[in-house]
Short mmCIF file of N, CA and C in Angstrom, two decimals:
data_model
loop_
_atom_site.label_atom_id
_atom_site.label_comp_id
_atom_site.label_asym_id
_atom_site.label_seq_id
_atom_site.Cartn_x
_atom_site.Cartn_y
_atom_site.Cartn_z
N UNK A 238 7.74 8.37 29.56
CA UNK A 238 8.79 7.74 29.02
C UNK A 238 9.45 7.43 27.00
N UNK A 239 10.03 7.99 26.67
CA UNK A 239 9.71 8.13 25.41
C UNK A 239 9.31 6.79 24.96
N UNK A 240 8.13 7.03 23.39
CA UNK A 240 8.29 6.15 22.46
C UNK A 240 9.30 5.48 21.54
N UNK A 241 9.03 4.49 21.17
CA UNK A 241 10.19 4.10 19.84
C UNK A 241 9.30 4.47 18.99
N UNK A 242 8.13 4.31 18.40
CA UNK A 242 7.77 4.46 17.48
C UNK A 242 7.68 6.07 16.62
N UNK A 243 8.22 6.07 15.48
CA UNK A 243 8.53 6.45 14.81
C UNK A 243 7.53 7.25 13.30
N UNK A 244 6.18 6.77 13.67
CA UNK A 244 5.16 6.86 12.95
C UNK A 244 5.08 7.28 11.30
N UNK A 245 5.69 6.12 11.01
CA UNK A 245 6.27 5.95 9.83
C UNK A 245 5.42 6.03 8.34
N UNK A 246 4.45 4.95 8.89
CA UNK A 246 2.77 4.85 8.56
C UNK A 246 2.37 6.89 8.23
N UNK A 247 2.47 7.29 8.47
CA UNK A 247 1.96 9.43 8.54
C UNK A 247 3.49 9.69 7.08
N UNK A 248 4.04 8.93 8.15
CA UNK A 248 5.07 10.47 6.43
C UNK A 248 4.82 9.59 5.60
N UNK A 249 4.02 7.87 4.75
CA UNK A 249 4.19 7.19 3.80
C UNK A 249 3.94 8.55 3.61
N UNK A 250 2.76 8.31 4.10
CA UNK A 250 1.03 8.84 3.57
C UNK A 250 1.63 10.16 3.30
N UNK A 251 1.82 10.84 3.26
CA UNK A 251 2.19 11.63 3.03
C UNK A 251 2.90 12.76 2.21
N UNK A 252 3.84 11.42 1.88
CA UNK A 252 4.30 12.12 0.74
C UNK A 252 3.79 10.73 -0.46
N UNK A 253 2.70 9.76 -0.26
CA UNK A 253 2.10 8.89 -1.27
C UNK A 253 0.72 10.16 -1.89
N UNK A 254 0.09 11.61 -0.49
CA UNK A 254 -0.12 13.14 -1.25
C UNK A 254 0.48 13.39 -2.29
N UNK A 255 1.82 14.25 -1.80
CA UNK A 255 2.48 14.99 -1.77
C UNK A 255 3.26 14.47 -3.77
N UNK A 256 2.71 12.80 -3.95
CA UNK A 256 3.66 12.13 -5.39
C UNK A 256 1.65 12.71 -5.85
N UNK A 257 1.14 12.14 -5.66
CA UNK A 257 -0.63 12.45 -6.33
C UNK A 257 -0.43 13.88 -6.79
N UNK A 258 -0.47 14.54 -5.76
CA UNK A 258 -0.13 15.88 -5.59
C UNK A 258 0.37 16.48 -7.38
N UNK A 259 2.04 16.12 -7.26
CA UNK A 259 2.83 15.94 -8.39
C UNK A 259 2.23 15.78 -9.46
N UNK A 260 1.36 14.29 -9.58
CA UNK A 260 0.99 13.35 -10.72
C UNK A 260 0.14 14.21 -11.51
N UNK A 261 -0.71 14.52 -10.59
CA UNK A 261 -1.52 16.00 -11.37
C UNK A 261 -1.66 17.16 -12.28
N UNK A 262 -0.73 17.66 -11.43
CA UNK A 262 -0.28 19.13 -11.29
C UNK A 262 1.34 18.30 -12.94
N UNK A 263 2.15 17.93 -12.79
CA UNK A 263 2.55 16.40 -14.19
C UNK A 263 2.54 15.61 -14.74
N UNK A 264 1.85 15.63 -15.06
CA UNK A 264 1.44 13.75 -16.19
C UNK A 264 2.55 13.19 -15.87
N UNK A 265 3.57 14.02 -16.44
CA UNK A 265 4.92 13.27 -16.41
C UNK A 265 5.80 12.10 -15.23
N UNK A 266 5.26 12.89 -14.40
CA UNK A 266 5.23 12.21 -12.71
C UNK A 266 4.91 10.61 -13.23
N UNK A 267 3.99 10.68 -13.49
CA UNK A 267 3.58 9.04 -13.62
C UNK A 267 3.97 8.50 -15.19
N UNK A 268 3.91 8.83 -16.47
CA UNK A 268 5.06 7.74 -17.32
C UNK A 268 5.90 7.81 -17.32
N UNK A 269 6.61 8.35 -15.75
CA UNK A 269 8.47 8.58 -16.02
C UNK A 269 8.56 7.01 -14.57
N UNK A 270 7.65 7.11 -13.56
CA UNK A 270 7.34 6.16 -12.59
C UNK A 270 6.99 4.99 -12.56
N UNK A 271 5.57 5.64 -13.39
CA UNK A 271 4.71 3.10 -12.96
C UNK A 271 5.91 2.13 -13.54
N UNK A 272 5.11 1.36 -13.18
CA UNK A 272 5.61 0.02 -13.32
C UNK A 272 5.17 -0.41 -14.60
N UNK A 273 6.15 -0.82 -15.54
CA UNK A 273 4.80 -0.87 -16.81
C UNK A 273 6.57 -2.04 -17.13
N UNK A 274 6.62 -2.75 -18.97
CA UNK A 274 7.34 -3.06 -19.66
C UNK A 274 8.34 -2.41 -19.02
N UNK A 275 8.52 -1.20 -19.77
CA UNK A 275 10.40 -0.37 -19.02
C UNK A 275 11.25 -0.96 -17.59
N UNK A 276 10.02 -1.03 -16.91
CA UNK A 276 10.81 -1.84 -15.66
C UNK A 276 11.89 -2.79 -16.01
N UNK A 277 11.50 -3.47 -16.97
CA UNK A 277 12.44 -5.25 -16.97
C UNK A 277 13.01 -4.31 -18.84
N UNK A 278 12.91 -3.97 -19.37
CA UNK A 278 13.01 -4.22 -20.86
C UNK A 278 13.77 -3.07 -21.11
N UNK A 279 14.11 -1.93 -20.28
CA UNK A 279 14.83 -0.77 -19.98
C UNK A 279 15.91 -0.94 -19.07
N UNK A 280 15.55 -1.71 -18.74
CA UNK A 280 16.16 -1.97 -16.61
C UNK A 280 15.83 -0.86 -16.02
N UNK A 281 14.42 -0.29 -15.66
CA UNK A 281 14.50 0.97 -15.16
C UNK A 281 13.88 0.13 -13.03
N UNK A 282 14.46 -0.50 -13.03
CA UNK A 282 14.42 -1.62 -12.11
C UNK A 282 13.80 -0.32 -10.73
N UNK A 283 13.50 1.04 -10.35
CA UNK A 283 13.45 2.20 -10.41
C UNK A 283 12.02 2.51 -9.50
N UNK A 284 11.28 1.81 -11.21
CA UNK A 284 10.15 1.41 -11.50
C UNK A 284 9.09 0.41 -10.07
N UNK A 285 9.80 -0.41 -9.66
CA UNK A 285 9.30 -1.43 -9.04
C UNK A 285 9.08 -0.60 -7.33
N UNK A 286 9.64 0.03 -7.35
CA UNK A 286 9.18 1.11 -5.68
C UNK A 286 8.79 2.46 -5.91
N UNK A 287 8.88 2.92 -7.25
CA UNK A 287 8.32 4.08 -7.20
C UNK A 287 6.88 3.65 -7.93
N UNK A 288 6.44 2.83 -8.36
CA UNK A 288 4.95 2.84 -8.86
C UNK A 288 4.34 2.43 -7.13
N UNK A 289 4.51 2.75 -6.18
CA UNK A 289 3.75 2.17 -4.98
C UNK A 289 3.68 3.57 -4.24
N UNK A 290 4.15 4.70 -4.49
CA UNK A 290 4.18 5.25 -4.75
C UNK A 290 2.42 6.27 -5.67
N UNK A 291 2.59 6.13 -6.24
CA UNK A 291 1.67 6.59 -8.06
C UNK A 291 -0.15 5.93 -7.29
N UNK A 292 -1.26 6.60 -7.87
CA UNK A 292 -2.29 6.01 -7.44
C UNK A 292 -2.95 6.82 -8.54
N UNK A 293 -4.19 6.19 -9.16
CA UNK A 293 -4.42 6.81 -10.64
C UNK A 293 -5.73 7.56 -10.40
N UNK A 294 -6.62 7.37 -9.39
CA UNK A 294 -7.59 8.61 -8.85
C UNK A 294 -7.97 8.62 -7.21
N UNK A 295 -8.38 9.69 -6.86
CA UNK A 295 -8.81 10.11 -5.65
C UNK A 295 -9.07 9.14 -4.52
N UNK A 296 -10.33 8.36 -5.95
CA UNK A 296 -10.76 7.57 -4.75
C UNK A 296 -9.71 6.18 -4.28
N UNK A 297 -8.65 5.77 -5.24
CA UNK A 297 -7.94 4.94 -4.63
C UNK A 297 -7.20 5.68 -3.84
N UNK A 298 -6.15 6.91 -3.86
CA UNK A 298 -6.07 7.46 -2.96
C UNK A 298 -6.42 7.35 -2.04
N UNK A 299 -8.01 7.58 -1.65
CA UNK A 299 -8.61 7.43 -0.54
C UNK A 299 -8.97 6.10 -0.08
N UNK A 300 -8.54 5.38 -0.49
CA UNK A 300 -8.63 3.89 -0.02
C UNK A 300 -7.47 3.89 0.96
N UNK A 301 -6.17 3.57 -0.58
CA UNK A 301 -5.06 3.38 0.02
C UNK A 301 -5.04 4.25 1.77
N UNK A 302 -5.03 4.94 1.34
CA UNK A 302 -4.57 5.40 2.69
C UNK A 302 -5.97 6.03 3.93
N UNK A 303 -6.83 5.46 3.74
CA UNK A 303 -7.24 4.54 4.71
C UNK A 303 -6.69 3.20 6.02
N UNK A 304 -6.53 2.70 5.13
CA UNK A 304 -5.60 1.39 4.98
C UNK A 304 -4.73 1.48 5.85
N UNK A 305 -3.92 2.85 4.88
CA UNK A 305 -2.25 2.86 6.17
C UNK A 305 -2.21 3.34 7.27
N UNK A 306 -3.51 4.31 7.43
CA UNK A 306 -3.21 5.21 8.38
C UNK A 306 -3.72 4.34 9.66
N UNK A 307 -4.99 3.73 9.81
CA UNK A 307 -5.91 3.04 10.30
C UNK A 307 -4.85 1.54 10.50
N UNK A 308 -4.75 1.22 9.03
CA UNK A 308 -3.93 -0.05 10.23
C UNK A 308 -2.75 0.27 10.00
N UNK A 309 -2.11 0.91 9.66
CA UNK A 309 -0.01 1.31 9.65
C UNK A 309 -0.42 1.51 11.23
N UNK A 310 -0.55 2.29 11.71
CA UNK A 310 -0.71 3.10 13.70
C UNK A 310 -1.13 1.08 13.99
N UNK A 311 -1.43 0.67 14.00
CA UNK A 311 -1.36 -0.99 14.64
C UNK A 311 -0.36 -1.34 14.52
N UNK A 312 -0.21 -1.73 13.29
CA UNK A 312 1.61 -2.97 12.47
C UNK A 312 2.27 -1.91 13.29
N UNK A 313 2.45 -0.20 12.90
CA UNK A 313 4.60 0.41 13.29
C UNK A 313 4.27 -0.26 15.33
N UNK A 314 3.32 0.11 15.54
CA UNK A 314 2.82 -0.20 17.32
C UNK A 314 3.58 -1.82 17.20
N UNK A 315 2.65 -2.75 16.64
CA UNK A 315 3.44 -3.80 17.53
C UNK A 315 4.31 -4.11 16.97
N UNK A 316 5.63 -4.28 15.61
CA UNK A 316 6.19 -4.36 15.44
C UNK A 316 7.45 -3.72 15.26
N UNK A 317 7.24 -2.81 15.83
CA UNK A 317 8.38 -1.60 15.85
C UNK A 317 8.08 -1.03 13.97
N UNK A 318 9.54 0.15 14.06
CA UNK A 318 9.76 1.12 13.02
C UNK A 318 9.32 1.24 11.83
N UNK A 319 10.83 0.06 12.37
CA UNK A 319 12.10 -0.30 11.06
C UNK A 319 10.98 -1.53 10.37
N UNK A 320 10.29 -2.58 11.32
CA UNK A 320 9.96 -3.90 10.71
C UNK A 320 8.52 -3.69 9.59
N UNK A 321 7.92 -2.28 10.47
CA UNK A 321 7.12 -1.42 9.16
C UNK A 321 7.46 -1.21 8.06
N UNK A 322 8.68 -0.32 7.93
CA UNK A 322 9.44 0.18 6.47
C UNK A 322 9.70 -1.24 6.27
N UNK A 323 10.05 -2.73 6.45
CA UNK A 323 10.06 -3.78 5.98
C UNK A 323 9.62 -4.51 5.46
N UNK A 324 7.99 -4.70 5.73
CA UNK A 324 6.47 -5.08 5.20
C UNK A 324 6.06 -4.01 4.79
N UNK A 325 6.79 -2.89 4.76
CA UNK A 325 5.57 -1.79 3.82
C UNK A 325 5.82 -3.01 2.22
N UNK A 326 7.45 -1.97 1.85
CA UNK A 326 8.33 -1.91 1.08
C UNK A 326 9.09 -3.30 0.78
N UNK A 327 8.59 -4.26 1.23
CA UNK A 327 9.04 -5.32 0.67
C UNK A 327 7.71 -6.19 0.41
N UNK A 328 5.93 -6.45 0.24
CA UNK A 328 5.25 -6.80 0.21
C UNK A 328 4.46 -5.84 -1.23
N UNK A 329 4.55 -4.63 -0.89
CA UNK A 329 4.93 -3.80 -2.14
C UNK A 329 5.43 -3.59 -2.42
N UNK A 330 6.53 -4.25 -2.85
CA UNK A 330 7.76 -4.76 -4.60
C UNK A 330 7.39 -6.25 -4.50
N UNK A 331 7.37 -6.65 -3.96
CA UNK A 331 6.84 -8.21 -4.69
C UNK A 331 5.41 -8.41 -5.24
N UNK A 332 4.88 -7.21 -4.68
CA UNK A 332 3.13 -6.80 -5.28
C UNK A 332 4.00 -6.30 -6.73
N UNK A 333 4.87 -5.63 -7.20
CA UNK A 333 4.86 -5.50 -8.21
C UNK A 333 5.62 -6.03 -9.55
N UNK A 334 6.44 -7.45 -8.28
CA UNK A 334 6.81 -7.31 -9.26
C UNK A 334 5.78 -9.24 -9.91
N UNK A 335 5.20 -9.23 -9.08
CA UNK A 335 3.93 -10.35 -9.77
C UNK A 335 3.42 -9.30 -10.51
N UNK A 336 2.29 -8.47 -10.77
CA UNK A 336 2.11 -7.64 -11.33
C UNK A 336 3.30 -7.02 -12.48
N UNK A 337 3.81 -6.69 -12.85
CA UNK A 337 4.64 -6.60 -13.96
C UNK A 337 4.44 -7.57 -14.80
N UNK A 338 4.13 -8.87 -14.11
CA UNK A 338 4.28 -10.47 -15.45
C UNK A 338 3.13 -10.97 -16.21
N UNK A 339 1.52 -9.92 -15.49
CA UNK A 339 0.14 -9.95 -15.31
C UNK A 339 -1.08 -8.58 -16.33
N UNK A 340 0.68 -8.03 -15.42
CA UNK A 340 -0.46 -6.53 -16.16
C UNK A 340 0.30 -5.47 -17.62
N UNK A 341 -0.30 -4.13 -17.79
CA UNK A 341 1.17 -4.31 -18.88
C UNK A 341 1.27 -2.56 -18.04
N UNK A 342 0.14 -2.12 -16.84
CA UNK A 342 1.16 -1.76 -16.45
C UNK A 342 0.37 -1.93 -14.61
N UNK A 343 0.73 -0.56 -13.44
CA UNK A 343 0.04 -0.88 -12.58
C UNK A 343 0.69 -0.01 -11.51
N UNK A 344 0.27 0.47 -10.63
CA UNK A 344 0.41 1.60 -10.52
C UNK A 344 -0.43 0.97 -8.00
N UNK A 345 0.05 1.83 -7.76
CA UNK A 345 -0.47 1.58 -5.69
C UNK A 345 0.43 1.24 -4.49
N UNK A 346 -0.22 1.50 -3.67
CA UNK A 346 0.58 0.67 -2.57
C UNK A 346 -0.31 -0.42 -2.23
N UNK A 347 -1.35 -0.61 -3.23
CA UNK A 347 -2.27 -1.72 -2.95
C UNK A 347 -1.43 -2.35 -2.37
N UNK A 348 0.31 -3.95 -2.96
CA UNK A 348 0.26 -4.62 -2.21
C UNK A 348 1.10 -4.37 -0.74
N UNK A 349 1.77 -3.43 -0.14
CA UNK A 349 2.15 -3.28 0.47
C UNK A 349 1.07 -2.95 1.67
N UNK A 350 -0.23 -2.21 1.13
CA UNK A 350 -1.03 -1.89 2.23
C UNK A 350 -1.52 -3.80 2.24
N UNK A 351 -1.48 -4.52 1.44
CA UNK A 351 -2.56 -5.93 1.73
C UNK A 351 -1.23 -6.57 2.65
N UNK A 352 0.50 -6.07 2.13
CA UNK A 352 1.68 -6.59 3.32
C UNK A 352 0.60 -6.31 5.36
N UNK A 353 0.61 -5.09 5.17
CA UNK A 353 0.23 -4.68 6.20
C UNK A 353 -1.42 -5.73 6.81
N UNK A 354 -3.19 -5.71 6.37
CA UNK A 354 -3.41 -6.20 6.41
C UNK A 354 -2.50 -7.48 7.00
N UNK A 355 -2.18 -8.28 6.04
CA UNK A 355 -1.51 -9.58 6.88
C UNK A 355 -0.91 -9.49 7.81
N UNK A 356 -0.14 -8.24 8.08
CA UNK A 356 0.21 -8.56 9.12
C UNK A 356 -0.78 -8.23 10.17
N UNK A 357 -1.10 -7.05 10.55
CA UNK A 357 -2.01 -7.10 11.22
C UNK A 357 -3.02 -8.40 11.86
N UNK A 358 -3.14 -9.27 10.50
CA UNK A 358 -4.38 -10.94 10.91
C UNK A 358 -3.24 -12.03 11.02
N UNK A 359 -2.49 -12.17 11.01
CA UNK A 359 -1.52 -13.04 11.99
C UNK A 359 -1.70 -12.65 12.47
N UNK A 360 -1.03 -10.89 13.45
CA UNK A 360 -0.31 -10.41 14.46
C UNK A 360 -1.27 -11.14 15.70
N UNK A 361 -2.66 -9.84 15.26
CA UNK A 361 -4.47 -10.01 16.16
C UNK A 361 -5.00 -9.82 14.90
N UNK A 362 -5.21 -11.37 14.62
CA UNK A 362 -6.29 -12.64 14.60
C UNK A 362 -7.30 -12.52 14.73
N UNK A 363 -8.25 -12.32 16.04
CA UNK A 363 -9.15 -11.76 17.03
C UNK A 363 -9.62 -10.75 17.74
N UNK A 364 -8.77 -9.83 17.31
CA UNK A 364 -9.11 -9.06 17.34
C UNK A 364 -10.30 -8.14 16.00
N UNK A 365 -11.24 -7.05 17.16
CA UNK A 365 -12.49 -6.80 16.11
C UNK A 365 -12.67 -6.07 15.53
N UNK A 366 -13.12 -5.82 14.43
CA UNK A 366 -13.25 -4.71 14.14
C UNK A 366 -14.56 -4.55 12.70
N UNK A 367 -14.70 -3.09 12.63
CA UNK A 367 -15.97 -3.04 11.64
C UNK A 367 -15.25 -2.61 9.94
N UNK A 368 -15.54 -3.90 9.14
CA UNK A 368 -15.84 -3.64 7.87
C UNK A 368 -17.58 -3.52 7.35
N UNK A 369 -16.87 -2.65 6.84
CA UNK A 369 -19.29 -2.36 5.79
C UNK A 369 -19.97 -2.27 7.45
N UNK A 370 -18.93 -1.36 8.16
CA UNK A 370 -20.13 -1.11 9.58
C UNK A 370 -20.71 -3.22 10.29
N UNK A 371 -19.70 -3.95 9.45
CA UNK A 371 -20.56 -5.33 10.22
C UNK A 371 -19.61 -5.31 11.16
N UNK A 372 -18.90 -6.22 12.39
CA UNK A 372 -18.17 -5.98 12.93
C UNK A 372 -17.48 -7.90 12.44
N UNK A 373 -16.20 -8.03 12.38
CA UNK A 373 -15.93 -9.49 12.38
C UNK A 373 -14.27 -9.00 12.91
N UNK A 374 -13.73 -10.47 13.05
CA UNK A 374 -12.66 -10.57 13.42
C UNK A 374 -11.13 -9.89 12.41
N UNK A 375 -10.61 -9.96 12.79
CA UNK A 375 -9.47 -9.60 12.00
C UNK A 375 -9.42 -10.42 10.67
N UNK A 376 -8.76 -12.33 10.86
CA UNK A 376 -9.00 -12.75 9.81
C UNK A 376 -9.90 -13.02 9.39
N UNK A 377 -10.69 -13.14 9.42
CA UNK A 377 -12.11 -12.74 8.20
C UNK A 377 -11.95 -11.63 7.04
N UNK A 378 -11.81 -10.30 8.23
CA UNK A 378 -11.46 -9.20 7.59
C UNK A 378 -10.44 -9.56 6.54
N UNK A 379 -9.74 -9.69 7.02
CA UNK A 379 -8.37 -9.51 5.77
C UNK A 379 -8.25 -10.84 4.63
N UNK A 380 -8.64 -11.74 5.48
CA UNK A 380 -9.49 -12.46 3.48
C UNK A 380 -10.29 -11.80 2.96
N UNK A 381 -11.55 -11.00 3.52
CA UNK A 381 -12.33 -10.74 2.34
C UNK A 381 -12.01 -9.10 1.77
N UNK A 382 -10.54 -8.52 2.58
CA UNK A 382 -10.07 -8.16 1.14
C UNK A 382 -9.19 -7.73 0.08
N UNK A 383 -8.61 -9.26 0.29
CA UNK A 383 -7.53 -10.03 -0.57
C UNK A 383 -9.28 -10.19 -1.63
N UNK A 384 -9.80 -10.88 -1.20
CA UNK A 384 -10.72 -11.29 -2.38
C UNK A 384 -11.69 -10.31 -3.06
N UNK A 385 -11.51 -8.69 -2.03
CA UNK A 385 -12.18 -7.80 -3.02
C UNK A 385 -11.22 -7.43 -3.76
N UNK A 386 -11.61 -7.11 -4.69
CA UNK A 386 -10.53 -6.48 -6.13
C UNK A 386 -10.05 -4.77 -6.23
N UNK A 387 -10.96 -4.43 -4.98
CA UNK A 387 -11.80 -3.29 -5.61
C UNK A 387 -10.63 -2.13 -5.25
N UNK A 388 -9.51 -2.07 -4.34
CA UNK A 388 -7.96 -1.44 -4.14
C UNK A 388 -7.52 -0.77 -5.23
N UNK A 389 -6.76 -2.40 -5.83
CA UNK A 389 -6.69 -2.64 -7.45
C UNK A 389 -6.29 -1.41 -8.36
N UNK A 390 -5.26 -0.92 -8.95
CA UNK A 390 -5.48 -0.27 -10.27
C UNK A 390 -4.62 -0.93 -11.12
N UNK A 391 -4.73 -0.61 -12.24
CA UNK A 391 -3.71 -1.37 -13.55
C UNK A 391 -4.24 0.53 -14.49
N UNK A 392 -3.53 0.86 -15.02
CA UNK A 392 -3.72 1.68 -16.30
C UNK A 392 -3.20 0.47 -17.60
N UNK A 393 -4.64 0.83 -19.21
CA UNK A 393 -4.32 -0.24 -19.44
C UNK A 393 -3.86 0.97 -21.04
#
């Protein structure tokens, strides 16, 4: 039997890694695609999308990749590939629409990751996961992730 899952969570992860490598090789990549005041002032609306694929450093990248790979698989399997992409991009862009009002610049997939975590918490609230080596239900783990801002990345 053929699976309908298209493994977009892996494809997105690969794109994110490639973009990060491009950022390291060509710093201009970050300047062109980061979310900042140019998104509004210069009508460069693509920045609301492109900033999702940028990351500030290797730790930020790894934290987001871990969550995307771990929770992305579950989410895509539960809701399907098309809906997974809708959750990823809509929550990532929504987070950036909010961020542009509070920070001079912002980048990263954290908003999209929060959307995926939220989807898993809604769909499987009682599944037990390990967070910081402690077992807890997904509904509580998601709340902790939302409260702890370690994966948010802003540029000053």
